[in-house]
Coordinates of C-alpha atoms and ligand atoms in Angstrom, one line a residue:
M1 CA 31.4 14.2 46.5
T2 CA 31.1 15.5 42.9
V3 CA 29.2 14.0 39.7
L4 CA 32.3 13.0 38.4
E5 CA 33.9 11.3 41.4
L6 CA 30.7 9.4 41.7
I7 CA 30.7 8.4 38.2
E8 CA 34.2 7.1 38.6
R9 CA 33.1 5.2 41.9
M10 CA 30.2 3.5 40.0
A11 CA 32.4 2.4 37.2
A12 CA 34.7 0.7 39.4
R13 CA 31.6 -1.1 41.1
L14 CA 30.3 -2.2 37.5
D15 CA 33.8 -3.3 36.6
E16 CA 34.2 -5.4 39.7
A17 CA 30.9 -6.9 39.4
G18 CA 31.8 -8.0 35.8
V19 CA 28.5 -7.0 34.1
S20 CA 28.4 -6.9 30.6
F21 CA 28.1 -4.0 28.1
G22 CA 27.0 -3.6 24.5
H23 CA 23.3 -2.0 24.7
G24 CA 24.1 1.7 24.3
T25 CA 27.6 1.6 25.9
T26 CA 30.7 -0.4 25.5
N27 CA 32.6 0.1 28.9
A28 CA 32.0 0.8 32.7
R29 CA 32.9 4.3 32.7
D30 CA 30.3 5.3 29.9
E31 CA 27.6 3.0 31.4
A32 CA 28.3 4.6 34.9
A33 CA 28.2 8.1 33.6
W34 CA 24.7 7.4 31.6
L35 CA 23.1 5.7 34.7
T36 CA 24.5 8.5 37.2
L37 CA 23.2 11.4 35.1
W38 CA 19.8 9.8 34.4
A39 CA 19.4 9.1 38.0
L40 CA 20.3 12.8 38.9
G41 CA 18.0 14.0 36.0
L42 CA 20.8 15.6 34.5
P43 CA 21.3 16.1 30.8
L44 CA 23.2 12.8 29.4
D45 CA 25.0 14.8 26.8
D46 CA 27.0 17.3 28.6
L47 CA 28.8 15.9 31.5
D48 CA 31.4 18.7 31.5
A49 CA 28.6 21.2 32.4
V50 CA 28.0 19.2 35.9
A51 CA 31.1 17.0 36.5
T52 CA 32.2 19.4 39.7
R53 CA 28.7 19.7 40.9
E54 CA 28.5 18.4 44.7
L55 CA 26.0 15.7 45.5
D56 CA 24.1 15.3 48.8
R57 CA 23.4 11.9 50.5
A58 CA 20.2 11.4 48.8
D59 CA 21.4 11.9 45.3
Q60 CA 24.3 9.5 46.1
A61 CA 21.9 7.0 47.4
R62 CA 19.7 7.1 44.4
V63 CA 22.5 6.6 42.0
N64 CA 24.1 3.7 44.2
A65 CA 20.4 2.1 44.3
L66 CA 20.4 2.2 40.2
I67 CA 23.7 0.6 39.9
D68 CA 22.4 -2.0 42.7
E69 CA 20.0 -2.8 40.5
R70 CA 21.9 -3.0 37.2
I71 CA 24.4 -5.3 39.0
T72 CA 21.8 -7.6 40.7
T73 CA 19.3 -8.1 37.8
R74 CA 21.8 -7.9 35.0
L75 CA 19.2 -5.9 33.1
P76 CA 20.5 -3.8 30.4
A77 CA 20.6 -0.1 31.4
A78 CA 18.3 0.6 28.8
Y79 CA 15.3 -1.7 30.4
L80 CA 16.1 0.2 33.7
T81 CA 15.7 3.5 32.4
Q82 CA 13.3 2.7 29.8
E83 CA 14.9 4.6 27.2
A84 CA 17.6 4.1 24.5
W85 CA 19.4 6.7 22.6
L86 CA 20.3 6.1 18.9
Q87 CA 21.8 9.0 16.7
G88 CA 20.9 11.5 19.4
V89 CA 17.3 10.4 19.2
R90 CA 15.5 9.1 22.4
F91 CA 13.5 6.1 21.9
Y92 CA 11.4 4.4 24.4
V93 CA 12.1 0.6 25.2
D94 CA 10.8 -1.9 27.6
E95 CA 11.4 -5.9 27.7
R96 CA 8.8 -6.4 25.3
A97 CA 11.3 -5.3 22.5
I98 CA 15.3 -5.6 22.0
V99 CA 17.2 -2.6 23.0
P100 CA 17.7 -0.7 19.7
R101 CA 21.5 -0.5 18.8
S102 CA 21.4 -1.1 15.0
F103 CA 24.4 0.2 12.8
I104 CA 21.7 1.0 10.3
A105 CA 20.7 3.9 12.5
E106 CA 24.2 5.4 11.7
L107 CA 24.0 4.9 7.9
L108 CA 20.7 6.6 7.9
A109 CA 22.3 9.6 9.5
D110 CA 25.4 9.7 7.8
G111 CA 24.0 9.4 4.4
S112 CA 25.8 6.3 3.3
I113 CA 22.6 4.8 1.6
D114 CA 21.8 8.1 -0.3
P115 CA 23.8 7.0 -3.4
W116 CA 21.2 4.4 -3.9
L117 CA 18.4 6.6 -3.4
G118 CA 16.7 9.3 -5.4
A119 CA 13.4 11.0 -6.6
H120 CA 12.1 7.5 -7.0
T121 CA 12.4 6.8 -3.4
R122 CA 9.0 6.9 -1.9
T123 CA 8.4 4.1 0.2
V124 CA 10.6 2.4 2.9
L125 CA 9.9 -0.9 4.5
D126 CA 11.5 -1.3 8.2
L127 CA 11.4 -5.2 8.4
C128 CA 11.7 -6.5 11.7
T129 CA 11.2 -3.3 13.3
G130 CA 11.3 -4.2 17.1
N131 CA 10.6 -1.0 19.0
G132 CA 10.4 1.0 15.7
S133 CA 13.7 3.1 15.9
L134 CA 15.0 2.4 12.4
A135 CA 11.6 3.4 10.9
V136 CA 11.5 6.5 13.1
L137 CA 15.0 7.5 11.9
A138 CA 14.2 6.8 8.3
A139 CA 11.0 9.0 8.6
M140 CA 13.2 11.8 9.9
A141 CA 16.0 11.4 7.7
Y142 CA 13.9 11.3 4.4
P143 CA 10.8 13.8 5.2
D144 CA 8.9 12.9 2.0
I145 CA 8.7 9.2 2.2
H146 CA 6.0 6.7 3.7
V147 CA 7.6 4.1 6.1
D148 CA 5.9 0.7 6.8
A149 CA 7.2 -1.0 9.6
S150 CA 6.6 -4.8 10.5
D151 CA 7.6 -7.2 13.0
L152 CA 6.3 -10.7 14.1
S153 CA 6.0 -9.9 17.8
A154 CA 2.9 -8.1 18.7
E155 CA 4.4 -7.1 21.8
A156 CA 7.4 -5.3 20.1
L157 CA 4.9 -3.5 17.9
E158 CA 3.1 -2.2 21.1
V159 CA 6.5 -0.9 21.9
A160 CA 7.0 0.5 18.3
R161 CA 3.5 2.3 18.5
I162 CA 4.7 4.4 21.6
N163 CA 7.6 5.4 19.9
V164 CA 5.6 6.6 16.8
E165 CA 3.5 8.5 18.7
R166 CA 5.9 10.3 20.5
H167 CA 7.9 11.3 17.6
G168 CA 4.6 12.6 16.0
L169 CA 4.8 10.0 12.9
T170 CA 1.6 8.3 13.0
Q171 CA 0.5 9.7 9.7
R172 CA 4.0 8.7 7.9
I173 CA 4.6 5.2 9.7
R174 CA 2.2 2.4 9.2
L175 CA 2.9 -0.7 11.9
L176 CA 2.4 -4.1 10.4
H177 CA 1.9 -7.4 12.4
S178 CA 3.7 -9.7 9.8
D179 CA 5.9 -13.0 9.7
L180 CA 8.6 -11.5 7.6
F181 CA 6.9 -10.5 4.0
D182 CA 3.4 -12.7 4.7
A183 CA 1.1 -9.7 5.4
V184 CA 3.3 -7.1 3.5
R185 CA 1.6 -5.9 0.5
G186 CA 3.2 -3.8 -2.4
R187 CA 6.5 -2.9 -3.3
Y188 CA 9.2 -0.7 -1.8
D189 CA 12.1 1.6 -2.8
L190 CA 14.2 1.0 0.3
I191 CA 14.1 -2.0 2.7
L192 CA 16.0 -1.9 6.0
C193 CA 16.2 -4.9 8.1
N194 CA 18.2 -5.9 11.2
P195 CA 16.9 -9.5 11.7
P196 CA 17.7 -11.9 14.2
Y197 CA 21.0 -13.4 13.2
V198 CA 22.8 -14.7 16.3
N199 CA 24.0 -18.3 15.5
T200 CA 23.2 -21.2 18.0
L201 CA 26.6 -21.5 19.5
S202 CA 26.7 -17.8 20.3
M203 CA 23.2 -17.8 21.4
A204 CA 24.3 -20.4 24.2
A205 CA 27.1 -18.3 25.3
L206 CA 25.2 -14.9 25.7
P207 CA 25.7 -12.8 28.6
A208 CA 22.7 -12.4 31.1
E209 CA 22.0 -9.0 29.6
Y210 CA 21.4 -10.1 26.3
Q211 CA 19.4 -13.4 27.6
A212 CA 16.9 -10.7 29.2
E213 CA 15.8 -9.5 25.7
P214 CA 13.3 -11.4 23.6
E215 CA 15.0 -14.5 22.1
L216 CA 12.9 -14.2 18.9
A217 CA 14.9 -10.9 18.5
L218 CA 18.1 -12.7 18.5
A219 CA 18.1 -16.3 17.3
G220 CA 18.8 -17.1 13.8
G221 CA 19.2 -20.7 13.8
D222 CA 22.4 -22.9 13.4
D223 CA 24.5 -20.6 11.2
G224 CA 22.5 -17.3 12.2
M225 CA 20.9 -17.4 8.5
D226 CA 17.5 -19.0 9.0
L227 CA 15.5 -15.7 8.6
I228 CA 18.0 -14.1 6.2
R229 CA 17.5 -16.9 3.6
R230 CA 13.8 -16.6 3.7
I231 CA 14.4 -12.6 3.5
L232 CA 16.5 -13.0 0.4
R233 CA 14.1 -15.2 -1.2
Q234 CA 11.2 -13.2 -1.0
A235 CA 12.4 -9.7 -1.0
P236 CA 12.6 -9.4 -4.8
D237 CA 9.0 -9.7 -4.9
H238 CA 8.4 -6.6 -2.6
M239 CA 11.1 -4.7 -4.3
N240 CA 10.6 -1.8 -7.0
E241 CA 13.2 -2.0 -10.0
Q242 CA 15.9 0.2 -8.5
A243 CA 15.3 -0.7 -4.8
V244 CA 17.8 -1.8 -2.6
L245 CA 17.9 -4.0 0.7
V246 CA 19.9 -2.7 3.8
L247 CA 20.6 -5.6 6.0
E248 CA 22.3 -6.1 9.2
I249 CA 24.2 -9.2 9.9
G250 CA 26.3 -8.3 12.8
H251 CA 29.3 -10.6 13.4
E252 CA 28.1 -13.2 10.8
R253 CA 29.9 -12.2 7.7
A254 CA 31.5 -15.5 7.3
H255 CA 28.3 -17.4 7.6
F256 CA 26.6 -14.9 5.4
E257 CA 29.2 -15.3 2.6
A258 CA 29.2 -19.2 3.0
A259 CA 25.4 -19.2 2.4
F260 CA 25.3 -16.8 -0.3
P261 CA 28.5 -17.3 -2.1
L262 CA 27.5 -16.0 -5.6
L263 CA 25.4 -12.9 -4.4
E264 CA 26.9 -9.5 -5.4
A265 CA 27.0 -7.7 -2.1
V266 CA 28.2 -4.0 -1.2
W267 CA 29.5 -3.9 2.4
L268 CA 28.8 -0.6 4.0
D269 CA 31.4 1.2 6.3
T270 CA 30.2 1.3 10.2
S271 CA 31.7 2.5 13.4
A272 CA 32.3 -1.1 14.1
G273 CA 33.8 -1.8 10.7
P274 CA 32.8 -3.0 7.2
D275 CA 31.3 -6.4 8.0
M276 CA 28.3 -5.5 9.9
V277 CA 25.9 -4.2 7.2
V278 CA 25.5 -5.2 3.7
L279 CA 23.6 -3.5 0.8
L280 CA 22.0 -5.6 -1.8
T281 CA 20.2 -4.5 -5.2
R282 CA 17.1 -5.9 -6.3
E283 CA 19.1 -7.1 -9.4
A284 CA 21.4 -8.7 -7.3
L285 CA 18.8 -10.8 -5.1
A286 CA 16.8 -11.4 -8.4
A287 CA 19.9 -13.1 -10.0
Q288 CA 20.6 -15.0 -6.7
T289 CA 17.2 -16.4 -6.6
L290 CA 17.5 -17.4 -10.4
L291 CA 20.7 -19.4 -9.6
R292 CA 18.8 -21.6 -6.7
Ligands
SAM1 C1 17.5 -7.8 16.0 S1 15.9 -7.4 16.3 C2 15.7 -5.8 15.5 C3 14.6 -4.7 16.0 C4 14.9 -3.4 15.6 N1 14.8 -3.2 14.0 C5 16.3 -2.7 15.9 O1 17.4 -2.7 15.0 O2 16.3 -2.6 17.3 C6 15.0 -8.2 15.3 C7 13.4 -8.3 15.1 O3 12.9 -9.2 14.5 C8 11.7 -9.8 14.8 N2 11.3 -10.9 14.2 C9 11.7 -12.0 14.7 N3 11.3 -13.1 13.9 C10 10.5 -12.4 12.9 C11 9.7 -12.8 11.7 N4 9.6 -14.0 11.4 N5 9.0 -11.8 11.1 C12 9.1 -10.6 11.4 N6 9.6 -10.2 12.4 C13 10.5 -11.0 12.9 C14 11.9 -9.8 16.2 O4 10.5 -9.6 17.1 C15 12.8 -8.4 16.5 O5 11.8 -7.4 16.9

């Protein structure tokens, strides 16, 4: 059996088992390809080069065992492989931190935020950093800036430390243990934030794969806006004059607009559409705070 044939067979098994996707892949075929190539120790980004390679029984058994584990545990593939890829960059992850999949990663890579940045941009805060992936991608995208990365979860910060060290960025990224801005000092030119924003109704319906992630990383209260209300209130005090906040809100745009009807917001286009990530200037945030 070839690599490609095995992938097709594994995809059929995942489909039949009804596993959920959304932690790096969106369908059974891509997930089967990822797990198959990973189990065989083959590069994940060049299936064409190995598609017709013949596999012996031991290889096939190794792949089948990993797919068995994926189906029986319902853990996201990234927790089984302990790696997640964002914008072609590999990150370590385990169950202490949510599997990274923020759309802010693609905005850092494609330059969508750059029109709001400039010579004045020296400091970035990655608020709610989780495994540290956005902090690392920001440090890579903007080689001259310093990044602070904060999280309430000490466990997530342990995972973030692994990533900061693996990417050789300990001199440029500082990790902070903080309840939102409580232990954050100073002001920033850019704040990135992918906070918990899943509303209570959606939390109750989450597939097992999402329930395997830390609840602290997902739950955002009745309308998903609990943390975001605090962030928007406190952010202006931590932003320089020309600073912007880039905030991911997932599928919660309706709740966001209901909670902040007067806020001037710029919606940034992502591969999942224009409703996922919003950019807010300090000026708009300060005006919103004054209106309260
Ligand atoms: C949706 S995850 C995002 C993680 C990471 N930025 C990413 O994109 O993969 C939200 C993160 O917020 C953290 N968090 C939850 N409540 C917090 C709070 N009050 N203060 C700081 N961080 C908090 C969680 O521990 C979690 O790591």
